[in-house]
PDB file of C-alpha atoms and ligand atoms in Angstrom:
ATOM      1  CA  MET A   1     102.199  13.460   0.322  1.00  0.00           C
ATOM      2  CA  LYS A   2     104.110  14.690  -1.981  1.00  0.00           C
ATOM      3  CA  GLU A   3     107.992  15.266  -3.027  1.00  0.00           C
ATOM      4  CA  GLU A   4     109.663  16.418  -5.968  1.00  0.00           C
ATOM      5  CA  ILE A   5     111.188  15.417  -9.352  1.00  0.00           C
ATOM      6  CA  LEU A   6     112.327  17.435 -11.904  1.00  0.00           C
ATOM      7  CA  GLY A   7     110.572  20.492  -9.412  1.00  0.00           C
ATOM      8  CA  VAL A   8     107.403  19.386  -8.962  1.00  0.00           C
ATOM      9  CA  GLN A   9     105.281  18.099  -6.573  1.00  0.00           C
ATOM     10  CA  VAL A  10     103.886  14.443  -7.485  1.00  0.00           C
ATOM     11  CA  ASN A  11     101.977  12.543  -4.789  1.00  0.00           C
ATOM     12  CA  THR A  12     102.427   9.577  -3.476  1.00  0.00           C
ATOM     13  CA  GLU A  13      99.599   7.936  -2.881  1.00  0.00           C
ATOM     14  CA  ASN A  14      97.490   5.401  -4.673  1.00  0.00           C
ATOM     15  CA  TYR A  15      93.546   5.128  -6.111  1.00  0.00           C
ATOM     16  CA  ASP A  16      92.227   4.059  -2.299  1.00  0.00           C
ATOM     17  CA  GLN A  17      94.095   6.712  -0.539  1.00  0.00           C
ATOM     18  CA  LEU A  18      93.472   9.683  -3.513  1.00  0.00           C
ATOM     19  CA  ILE A  19      89.699   8.864  -3.703  1.00  0.00           C
ATOM     20  CA  PRO A  20      88.787  10.418   0.137  1.00  0.00           C
ATOM     21  CA  MET A  21      91.612  12.774  -0.077  1.00  0.00           C
ATOM     22  CA  LEU A  22      89.110  14.051  -3.321  1.00  0.00           C
ATOM     23  CA  PHE A  23      85.904  13.691  -1.847  1.00  0.00           C
ATOM     24  CA  ARG A  24      86.930  15.055   1.039  1.00  0.00           C
ATOM     25  CA  ASN A  25      87.666  17.580  -0.512  1.00  0.00           C
ATOM     26  CA  ILE A  26      83.771  17.749  -2.140  1.00  0.00           C
ATOM     27  CA  ASP A  27      81.944  17.470   0.292  1.00  0.00           C
ATOM     28  CA  ASP A  28      84.415  20.367   2.115  1.00  0.00           C
ATOM     29  CA  LYS A  29      82.975  22.188  -0.531  1.00  0.00           C
ATOM     30  CA  LYS A  30      86.816  22.891  -2.058  1.00  0.00           C
ATOM     31  CA  LYS A  31      88.088  23.235  -5.035  1.00  0.00           C
ATOM     32  CA  SER A  32      90.674  20.743  -6.641  1.00  0.00           C
ATOM     33  CA  LEU A  33      92.205  19.655  -9.208  1.00  0.00           C
ATOM     34  CA  VAL A  34      93.818  17.091 -10.536  1.00  0.00           C
ATOM     35  CA  VAL A  35      96.183  16.101 -12.966  1.00  0.00           C
ATOM     36  CA  ALA A  36      98.509  14.115 -14.792  1.00  0.00           C
ATOM     37  CA  ILE A  37     102.433  13.756 -14.253  1.00  0.00           C
ATOM     38  CA  ASN A  38     104.266  11.512 -17.169  1.00  0.00           C
ATOM     39  CA  PRO A  39     108.123  11.813 -18.231  1.00  0.00           C
ATOM     40  CA  GLU A  40     106.755  13.663 -21.566  1.00  0.00           C
ATOM     41  CA  LYS A  41     105.182  16.669 -18.880  1.00  0.00           C
ATOM     42  CA  LEU A  42     107.442  17.498 -16.585  1.00  0.00           C
ATOM     43  CA  MET A  43     110.217  17.570 -19.616  1.00  0.00           C
ATOM     44  CA  LYS A  44     108.501  20.178 -20.979  1.00  0.00           C
ATOM     45  CA  ALA A  45     108.037  21.721 -17.736  1.00  0.00           C
ATOM     46  CA  LYS A  46     111.240  22.266 -16.860  1.00  0.00           C
ATOM     47  CA  GLU A  47     111.869  24.352 -19.922  1.00  0.00           C
ATOM     48  CA  ASP A  48     108.672  26.404 -19.393  1.00  0.00           C
ATOM     49  CA  PRO A  49     108.507  27.647 -16.158  1.00  0.00           C
ATOM     50  CA  GLU A  50     104.900  28.987 -16.771  1.00  0.00           C
ATOM     51  CA  LEU A  51     103.747  25.573 -17.081  1.00  0.00           C
ATOM     52  CA  LYS A  52     105.761  24.227 -13.666  1.00  0.00           C
ATOM     53  CA  ALA A  53     103.249  26.786 -12.389  1.00  0.00           C
ATOM     54  CA  LEU A  54     101.072  25.524 -13.129  1.00  0.00           C
ATOM     55  CA  LEU A  55     101.645  21.464 -12.899  1.00  0.00           C
ATOM     56  CA  ASN A  56     102.531  22.273  -8.975  1.00  0.00           C
ATOM     57  CA  ARG A  57     100.279  24.386  -8.662  1.00  0.00           C
ATOM     58  CA  ALA A  58      97.215  22.266  -9.180  1.00  0.00           C
ATOM     59  CA  GLU A  59      96.155  19.800  -5.590  1.00  0.00           C
ATOM     60  CA  PHE A  60      96.494  16.653  -6.168  1.00  0.00           C
ATOM     61  CA  GLN A  61      99.510  15.531  -9.198  1.00  0.00           C
ATOM     62  CA  ILE A  62      99.279  11.990  -9.621  1.00  0.00           C
ATOM     63  CA  PRO A  63     101.900   9.709 -10.399  1.00  0.00           C
ATOM     64  CA  ASP A  64     101.028   9.089 -14.305  1.00  0.00           C
ATOM     65  CA  GLY A  65     103.824   7.043 -16.633  1.00  0.00           C
ATOM     66  CA  ILE A  66     106.278   4.343 -15.282  1.00  0.00           C
ATOM     67  CA  GLY A  67     108.812   6.445 -16.153  1.00  0.00           C
ATOM     68  CA  VAL A  68     107.403   8.699 -12.634  1.00  0.00           C
ATOM     69  CA  ILE A  69     108.017   5.858 -10.982  1.00  0.00           C
ATOM     70  CA  ILE A  70     111.411   4.805 -11.683  1.00  0.00           C
ATOM     71  CA  ALA A  71     112.368   8.311 -11.610  1.00  0.00           C
ATOM     72  CA  SER A  72     110.968   8.245  -8.375  1.00  0.00           C
ATOM     73  CA  LYS A  73     112.907   4.260  -7.687  1.00  0.00           C
ATOM     74  CA  LEU A  74     116.092   6.688  -8.700  1.00  0.00           C
ATOM     75  CA  ILE A  75     115.777   9.618  -6.133  1.00  0.00           C
ATOM     76  CA  LYS A  76     114.926   7.144  -3.477  1.00  0.00           C
ATOM     77  CA  GLY A  77     111.667   8.269  -2.826  1.00  0.00           C
ATOM     78  CA  ASN A  78     107.811   6.968  -2.167  1.00  0.00           C
ATOM     79  CA  ILE A  79     105.967   6.220  -5.069  1.00  0.00           C
ATOM     80  CA  THR A  80     106.201   3.140  -6.046  1.00  0.00           C
ATOM     81  CA  SER A  81     102.580   2.557  -7.798  1.00  0.00           C
ATOM     82  CA  ARG A  82     101.439   4.463 -11.431  1.00  0.00           C
ATOM     83  CA  VAL A  83      98.309   5.842 -10.755  1.00  0.00           C
ATOM     84  CA  THR A  84      96.365   6.817 -14.520  1.00  0.00           C
ATOM     85  CA  GLY A  85      94.798   9.256 -15.277  1.00  0.00           C
ATOM     86  CA  VAL A  86      92.351   7.328 -16.988  1.00  0.00           C
ATOM     87  CA  ASP A  87      92.213   5.038 -14.141  1.00  0.00           C
ATOM     88  CA  MET A  88      91.694   7.588 -11.447  1.00  0.00           C
ATOM     89  CA  MET A  89      88.648   8.639 -13.527  1.00  0.00           C
ATOM     90  CA  ASP A  90      87.219   5.423 -13.441  1.00  0.00           C
ATOM     91  CA  ARG A  91      88.279   5.192  -9.596  1.00  0.00           C
ATOM     92  CA  ILE A  92      86.165   8.646  -9.426  1.00  0.00           C
ATOM     93  CA  VAL A  93      83.665   7.949 -11.712  1.00  0.00           C
ATOM     94  CA  ARG A  94      82.617   4.904  -9.239  1.00  0.00           C
ATOM     95  CA  GLU A  95      82.911   6.042  -6.138  1.00  0.00           C
ATOM     96  CA  ALA A  96      80.845   9.773  -7.727  1.00  0.00           C
ATOM     97  CA  ALA A  97      78.106   7.127  -9.085  1.00  0.00           C
ATOM     98  CA  ARG A  98      78.567   5.320  -4.746  1.00  0.00           C
ATOM     99  CA  THR A  99      77.878   8.337  -3.076  1.00  0.00           C
ATOM    100  CA  GLN A 100      75.399   9.804  -6.361  1.00  0.00           C
ATOM    101  CA  LYS A 101      77.856  12.726  -6.631  1.00  0.00           C
ATOM    102  CA  SER A 102      76.975  13.880 -10.261  1.00  0.00           C
ATOM    103  CA  ILE A 103      79.678  14.347 -13.128  1.00  0.00           C
ATOM    104  CA  PHE A 104      80.129  16.563 -16.251  1.00  0.00           C
ATOM    105  CA  LEU A 105      82.803  15.423 -18.697  1.00  0.00           C
ATOM    106  CA  TYR A 106      83.278  18.299 -21.138  1.00  0.00           C
ATOM    107  CA  GLY A 107      85.807  17.849 -24.296  1.00  0.00           C
ATOM    108  CA  ALA A 108      86.387  15.726 -27.400  1.00  0.00           C
ATOM    109  CA  LYS A 109      85.465  15.858 -31.211  1.00  0.00           C
ATOM    110  CA  PRO A 110      81.035  16.602 -31.290  1.00  0.00           C
ATOM    111  CA  GLY A 111      79.354  13.405 -30.301  1.00  0.00           C
ATOM    112  CA  VAL A 112      82.640  11.763 -27.943  1.00  0.00           C
ATOM    113  CA  ALA A 113      81.147  13.040 -24.779  1.00  0.00           C
ATOM    114  CA  ASP A 114      77.960  11.275 -25.235  1.00  0.00           C
ATOM    115  CA  LYS A 115      79.229   8.159 -25.832  1.00  0.00           C
ATOM    116  CA  ALA A 116      81.820   8.115 -22.855  1.00  0.00           C
ATOM    117  CA  ALA A 117      79.340   9.221 -20.908  1.00  0.00           C
ATOM    118  CA  LYS A 118      76.979   6.269 -22.397  1.00  0.00           C
ATOM    119  CA  GLN A 119      80.108   3.412 -21.442  1.00  0.00           C
ATOM    120  CA  LEU A 120      79.970   4.730 -18.315  1.00  0.00           C
ATOM    121  CA  ILE A 121      76.144   4.290 -17.348  1.00  0.00           C
ATOM    122  CA  ALA A 122      76.581   0.383 -18.528  1.00  0.00           C
ATOM    123  CA  THR A 123      79.557   0.361 -16.778  1.00  0.00           C
ATOM    124  CA  TYR A 124      78.181   2.657 -13.267  1.00  0.00           C
ATOM    125  CA  PRO A 125      73.867   1.991 -13.884  1.00  0.00           C
ATOM    126  CA  ASP A 126      73.942   4.531 -10.455  1.00  0.00           C
ATOM    127  CA  LEU A 127      75.779   7.124 -11.945  1.00  0.00           C
ATOM    128  CA  ILE A 128      74.875  10.851 -12.665  1.00  0.00           C
ATOM    129  CA  VAL A 129      75.643  12.384 -15.576  1.00  0.00           C
ATOM    130  CA  ALA A 130      74.622  16.080 -15.525  1.00  0.00           C
ATOM    131  CA  GLY A 131      75.481  16.859 -18.919  1.00  0.00           C
ATOM    132  CA  THR A 132      78.558  17.085 -20.961  1.00  0.00           C
ATOM    133  CA  GLN A 133      79.783  19.242 -23.952  1.00  0.00           C
ATOM    134  CA  ASP A 134      82.572  18.923 -26.568  1.00  0.00           C
ATOM    135  CA  GLY A 135      85.462  20.081 -26.619  1.00  0.00           C
ATOM    136  CA  TYR A 136      85.498  22.454 -29.295  1.00  0.00           C
ATOM    137  CA  GLU A 137      83.047  25.400 -28.813  1.00  0.00           C
ATOM    138  CA  GLN A 138      84.615  28.209 -28.819  1.00  0.00           C
ATOM    139  CA  ASP A 139      82.047  30.611 -26.945  1.00  0.00           C
ATOM    140  CA  THR A 140      84.212  30.581 -23.633  1.00  0.00           C
ATOM    141  CA  SER A 141      80.818  32.346 -21.631  1.00  0.00           C
ATOM    142  CA  LYS A 142      78.561  29.137 -23.148  1.00  0.00           C
ATOM    143  CA  VAL A 143      80.290  26.274 -21.763  1.00  0.00           C
ATOM    144  CA  ILE A 144      80.821  27.659 -18.744  1.00  0.00           C
ATOM    145  CA  GLU A 145      76.684  27.889 -18.475  1.00  0.00           C
ATOM    146  CA  THR A 146      76.162  24.841 -20.090  1.00  0.00           C
ATOM    147  CA  ILE A 147      78.655  23.682 -16.892  1.00  0.00           C
ATOM    148  CA  ASN A 148      77.275  25.861 -14.229  1.00  0.00           C
ATOM    149  CA  GLN A 149      73.082  24.915 -15.325  1.00  0.00           C
ATOM    150  CA  ALA A 150      73.806  21.815 -14.950  1.00  0.00           C
ATOM    151  CA  GLN A 151      75.422  22.139 -11.250  1.00  0.00           C
ATOM    152  CA  PRO A 152      77.633  18.749 -11.653  1.00  0.00           C
ATOM    153  CA  GLU A 153      79.563  18.303  -9.137  1.00  0.00           C
ATOM    154  CA  ILE A 154      82.703  16.444 -10.208  1.00  0.00           C
ATOM    155  CA  LEU A 155      83.946  17.535 -14.191  1.00  0.00           C
ATOM    156  CA  PHE A 156      86.302  16.519 -16.590  1.00  0.00           C
ATOM    157  CA  VAL A 157      88.107  18.037 -18.920  1.00  0.00           C
ATOM    158  CA  ALA A 158      89.617  16.000 -21.691  1.00  0.00           C
ATOM    159  CA  MET A 159      91.428  18.703 -24.526  1.00  0.00           C
ATOM    160  CA  GLY A 160      94.606  17.562 -23.868  1.00  0.00           C
ATOM    161  CA  SER A 161      97.736  18.627 -21.677  1.00  0.00           C
ATOM    162  CA  PRO A 162      98.021  20.521 -20.174  1.00  0.00           C
ATOM    163  CA  LYS A 163      95.256  23.035 -22.491  1.00  0.00           C
ATOM    164  CA  GLN A 164      92.989  21.142 -20.447  1.00  0.00           C
ATOM    165  CA  GLU A 165      94.556  22.271 -17.218  1.00  0.00           C
ATOM    166  CA  GLN A 166      94.802  25.763 -18.411  1.00  0.00           C
ATOM    167  CA  TRP A 167      91.224  26.257 -19.088  1.00  0.00           C
ATOM    168  CA  ILE A 168      90.194  24.562 -15.810  1.00  0.00           C
ATOM    169  CA  GLU A 169      92.731  26.865 -13.392  1.00  0.00           C
ATOM    170  CA  GLN A 170      91.217  29.833 -15.438  1.00  0.00           C
ATOM    171  CA  HIS A 171      87.723  29.376 -15.550  1.00  0.00           C
ATOM    172  CA  ARG A 172      87.194  26.634 -12.045  1.00  0.00           C
ATOM    173  CA  ASP A 173      86.594  30.456  -9.312  1.00  0.00           C
ATOM    174  CA  ASN A 174      83.047  30.880 -11.847  1.00  0.00           C
ATOM    175  CA  LEU A 175      82.419  27.315 -12.143  1.00  0.00           C
ATOM    176  CA  TYR A 176      80.182  24.580  -9.937  1.00  0.00           C
ATOM    177  CA  PRO A 177      81.982  22.077  -9.619  1.00  0.00           C
ATOM    178  CA  THR A 178      84.172  21.421  -6.859  1.00  0.00           C
ATOM    179  CA  LEU A 179      86.165  18.394  -8.659  1.00  0.00           C
ATOM    180  CA  TYR A 180      88.265  19.009 -11.458  1.00  0.00           C
ATOM    181  CA  GLN A 181      90.034  16.824 -13.765  1.00  0.00           C
ATOM    182  CA  GLY A 182      91.972  16.895 -17.099  1.00  0.00           C
ATOM    183  CA  VAL A 183      92.316  13.343 -18.294  1.00  0.00           C
ATOM    184  CA  GLY A 184      93.439  13.775 -22.536  1.00  0.00           C
ATOM    185  CA  GLY A 185      91.906  11.450 -24.560  1.00  0.00           C
ATOM    186  CA  SER A 186      90.268   9.368 -21.650  1.00  0.00           C
ATOM    187  CA  PHE A 187      86.953   9.626 -23.517  1.00  0.00           C
ATOM    188  CA  ASP A 188      88.275   8.721 -26.332  1.00  0.00           C
ATOM    189  CA  VAL A 189      89.494   6.062 -24.959  1.00  0.00           C
ATOM    190  CA  LEU A 190      86.248   5.170 -23.292  1.00  0.00           C
ATOM    191  CA  ALA A 191      84.243   5.743 -26.161  1.00  0.00           C
ATOM    192  CA  GLY A 192      86.813   3.103 -28.339  1.00  0.00           C
ATOM    193  CA  ASN A 193      87.426   4.940 -29.991  1.00  0.00           C
ATOM    194  CA  VAL A 194      91.178   4.123 -29.665  1.00  0.00           C
ATOM    195  CA  LYS A 195      91.920   1.558 -27.966  1.00  0.00           C
ATOM    196  CA  ARG A 196      94.244   0.793 -24.901  1.00  0.00           C
ATOM    197  CA  ALA A 197      96.564  -1.861 -24.367  1.00  0.00           C
ATOM    198  CA  PRO A 198      95.410  -5.066 -24.070  1.00  0.00           C
ATOM    199  CA  ALA A 199      95.786  -6.003 -20.275  1.00  0.00           C
ATOM    200  CA  ALA A 200      98.934  -7.601 -19.750  1.00  0.00           C
ATOM    201  CA  PHE A 201     100.818  -4.688 -20.974  1.00  0.00           C
ATOM    202  CA  GLN A 202      99.076  -2.506 -18.889  1.00  0.00           C
ATOM    203  CA  ARG A 203      99.667  -5.030 -15.987  1.00  0.00           C
ATOM    204  CA  PHE A 204     103.267  -4.392 -16.939  1.00  0.00           C
ATOM    205  CA  GLY A 205     103.943  -1.413 -16.336  1.00  0.00           C
ATOM    206  CA  ALA A 206     103.822  -1.556 -20.955  1.00  0.00           C
ATOM    207  CA  GLU A 207     102.141   0.337 -22.591  1.00  0.00           C
ATOM    208  CA  TRP A 208     104.682   2.020 -24.227  1.00  0.00           C
ATOM    209  CA  LEU A 209     106.305  -1.240 -25.419  1.00  0.00           C
ATOM    210  CA  TYR A 210     102.482  -1.888 -27.018  1.00  0.00           C
ATOM    211  CA  ARG A 211     102.183   1.814 -28.735  1.00  0.00           C
ATOM    212  CA  LEU A 212     106.011   1.046 -30.122  1.00  0.00           C
ATOM    213  CA  LEU A 213     105.359  -2.586 -31.065  1.00  0.00           C
ATOM    214  CA  LYS A 214     102.142  -0.310 -33.233  1.00  0.00           C
ATOM    215  CA  GLU A 215     103.482   2.606 -34.072  1.00  0.00           C
ATOM    216  CA  PRO A 216     107.275   2.189 -34.895  1.00  0.00           C
ATOM    217  CA  SER A 217     107.207   6.378 -35.232  1.00  0.00           C
ATOM    218  CA  ARG A 218     106.663   6.142 -31.642  1.00  0.00           C
ATOM    219  CA  LEU A 219     110.599   6.522 -31.909  1.00  0.00           C
ATOM    220  CA  LYS A 220     111.361   9.646 -31.421  1.00  0.00           C
ATOM    221  CA  ARG A 221     109.705  10.389 -28.318  1.00  0.00           C
ATOM    222  CA  GLN A 222     109.836   7.561 -26.171  1.00  0.00           C
ATOM    223  CA  MET A 223     113.833   8.203 -26.674  1.00  0.00           C
ATOM    224  CA  ASN A 224     112.690  10.686 -23.596  1.00  0.00           C
ATOM    225  CA  LEU A 225     112.337   8.779 -21.837  1.00  0.00           C
ATOM    226  CA  PRO A 226     116.535   8.304 -21.239  1.00  0.00           C
ATOM    227  CA  LYS A 227     117.300  11.476 -21.520  1.00  0.00           C
ATOM    228  CA  PHE A 228     114.163  12.323 -18.171  1.00  0.00           C
ATOM    229  CA  LEU A 229     115.793   9.112 -15.684  1.00  0.00           C
ATOM    230  CA  PHE A 230     119.314  10.746 -16.386  1.00  0.00           C
ATOM    231  CA  GLU A 231     118.354  14.710 -15.711  1.00  0.00           C
ATOM    232  CA  VAL A 232     115.940  13.139 -12.682  1.00  0.00           C
ATOM    233  CA  PHE A 233     119.507  11.320 -11.808  1.00  0.00           C
ATOM    234  CA  THR A 234     121.864  13.693 -12.573  1.00  0.00           C
ATOM    235  CA  ARG A 235     119.777  16.553 -10.388  1.00  0.00           C
ATOM    236  CA  LYS A 236     119.333  14.568  -7.296  1.00  0.00           C
TER     237      LYS A 236
HETATM  238  N1  LIG B 301      90.589  18.203 -28.020  1.00  0.00           N
HETATM  239  C1  LIG B 301      89.712  19.293 -27.773  1.00  0.00           C
HETATM  240  N2  LIG B 301      89.004  20.565 -28.254  1.00  0.00           N
HETATM  241  C2  LIG B 301      90.977  20.753 -28.752  1.00  0.00           C
HETATM  242  C3  LIG B 301      92.109  20.726 -28.873  1.00  0.00           C
HETATM  243  C4  LIG B 301      91.264  19.035 -27.831  1.00  0.00           C
HETATM  244  O1  LIG B 301      88.620  19.068 -26.970  1.00  0.00           O
HETATM  245  O2  LIG B 301      90.733  22.599 -28.163  1.00  0.00           O
HETATM  246  C5  LIG B 301      90.939  17.144 -27.558  1.00  0.00           C
HETATM  247  C6  LIG B 301      90.999  15.987 -27.981  1.00  0.00           C
HETATM  248  O3  LIG B 301      89.237  15.237 -29.831  1.00  0.00           O
HETATM  249  C7  LIG B 301      90.842  14.522 -28.186  1.00  0.00           C
HETATM  250  C8  LIG B 301      91.580  15.496 -26.250  1.00  0.00           C
HETATM  251  O4  LIG B 301      91.637  16.795 -27.023  1.00  0.00           O
HETATM  252  O5  LIG B 301      89.871  13.511 -27.513  1.00  0.00           O
HETATM  253  C9  LIG B 301      93.449  15.390 -26.479  1.00  0.00           C
HETATM  254  O6  LIG B 301      94.246  13.913 -26.749  1.00  0.00           O
HETATM  255  P1  LIG B 301      94.709  13.859 -26.465  1.00  0.00           P
HETATM  256  O7  LIG B 301      95.568  12.447 -26.065  1.00  0.00           O
HETATM  257  O8  LIG B 301      95.824  14.917 -28.024  1.00  0.00           O
HETATM  258  O9  LIG B 301      95.741  14.168 -24.999  1.00  0.00           O
HETATM  259  P2  LIG B 301      96.853  13.642 -23.669  1.00  0.00           P
HETATM  260  O10 LIG B 301      96.427  13.095 -23.004  1.00  0.00           O
HETATM  261  O11 LIG B 301      97.867  13.707 -24.713  1.00  0.00           O
HETATM  262  O12 LIG B 301      96.930  15.303 -23.364  1.00  0.00           O
END
């Protein structure tokens, strides 16, 4: 099920409900794209019809960020728990290892996707990584060829949003994989280049607070959250 927040469709399901939906599409050879939705993207999409349409065309929009949950509460919606991009990726990878579906990591600086792949294999020894490719190769047809030769069922693209979603949408008809997820900075997190907030902060959905404490200059960016909630509230 989906519900609309500031004109963008967002899935209401949790991880356990989404995984079978995603993998059924793989088995049915139905291509699908997973995009992470957060307040920042929703505010951008409000001003940018092109971006809004792009987000709405994705088959799955996951509620990343506590702001989306609060927004859903404000409009008396049904989204009760976060589905973060990096955790969704982890769940997909786990299920891919279990069902022997191969994955491909495309994006981030040279070496990062390889390191991320090693980390994933350490966690899920049965995982099949069909290949990796850094996100700075300018020759798109070369990238497409590399991915298609590897024949992965699942492609993770980590080039920042909305660049990664635009890339996927533009090329998916010519690509082998059936399941696509844009994962932003997740390869950097997996490779250990960027640290996630401690578990306690994650549990309370307060990663924003951790980041703010570490980087006070983020305050200006984070002031967008109240603005976002006000928009949602006055729209209903
Ligand atoms: N990146 C890339 N190619 C590019 C631009 C960026 O592969 O042309 C990578 C960059 O190295 C980083 C990621 O995309 O790993 C961007 O992560 P960011 O955290 O900015 O994305 P967000 O999660 O904020 O969308």
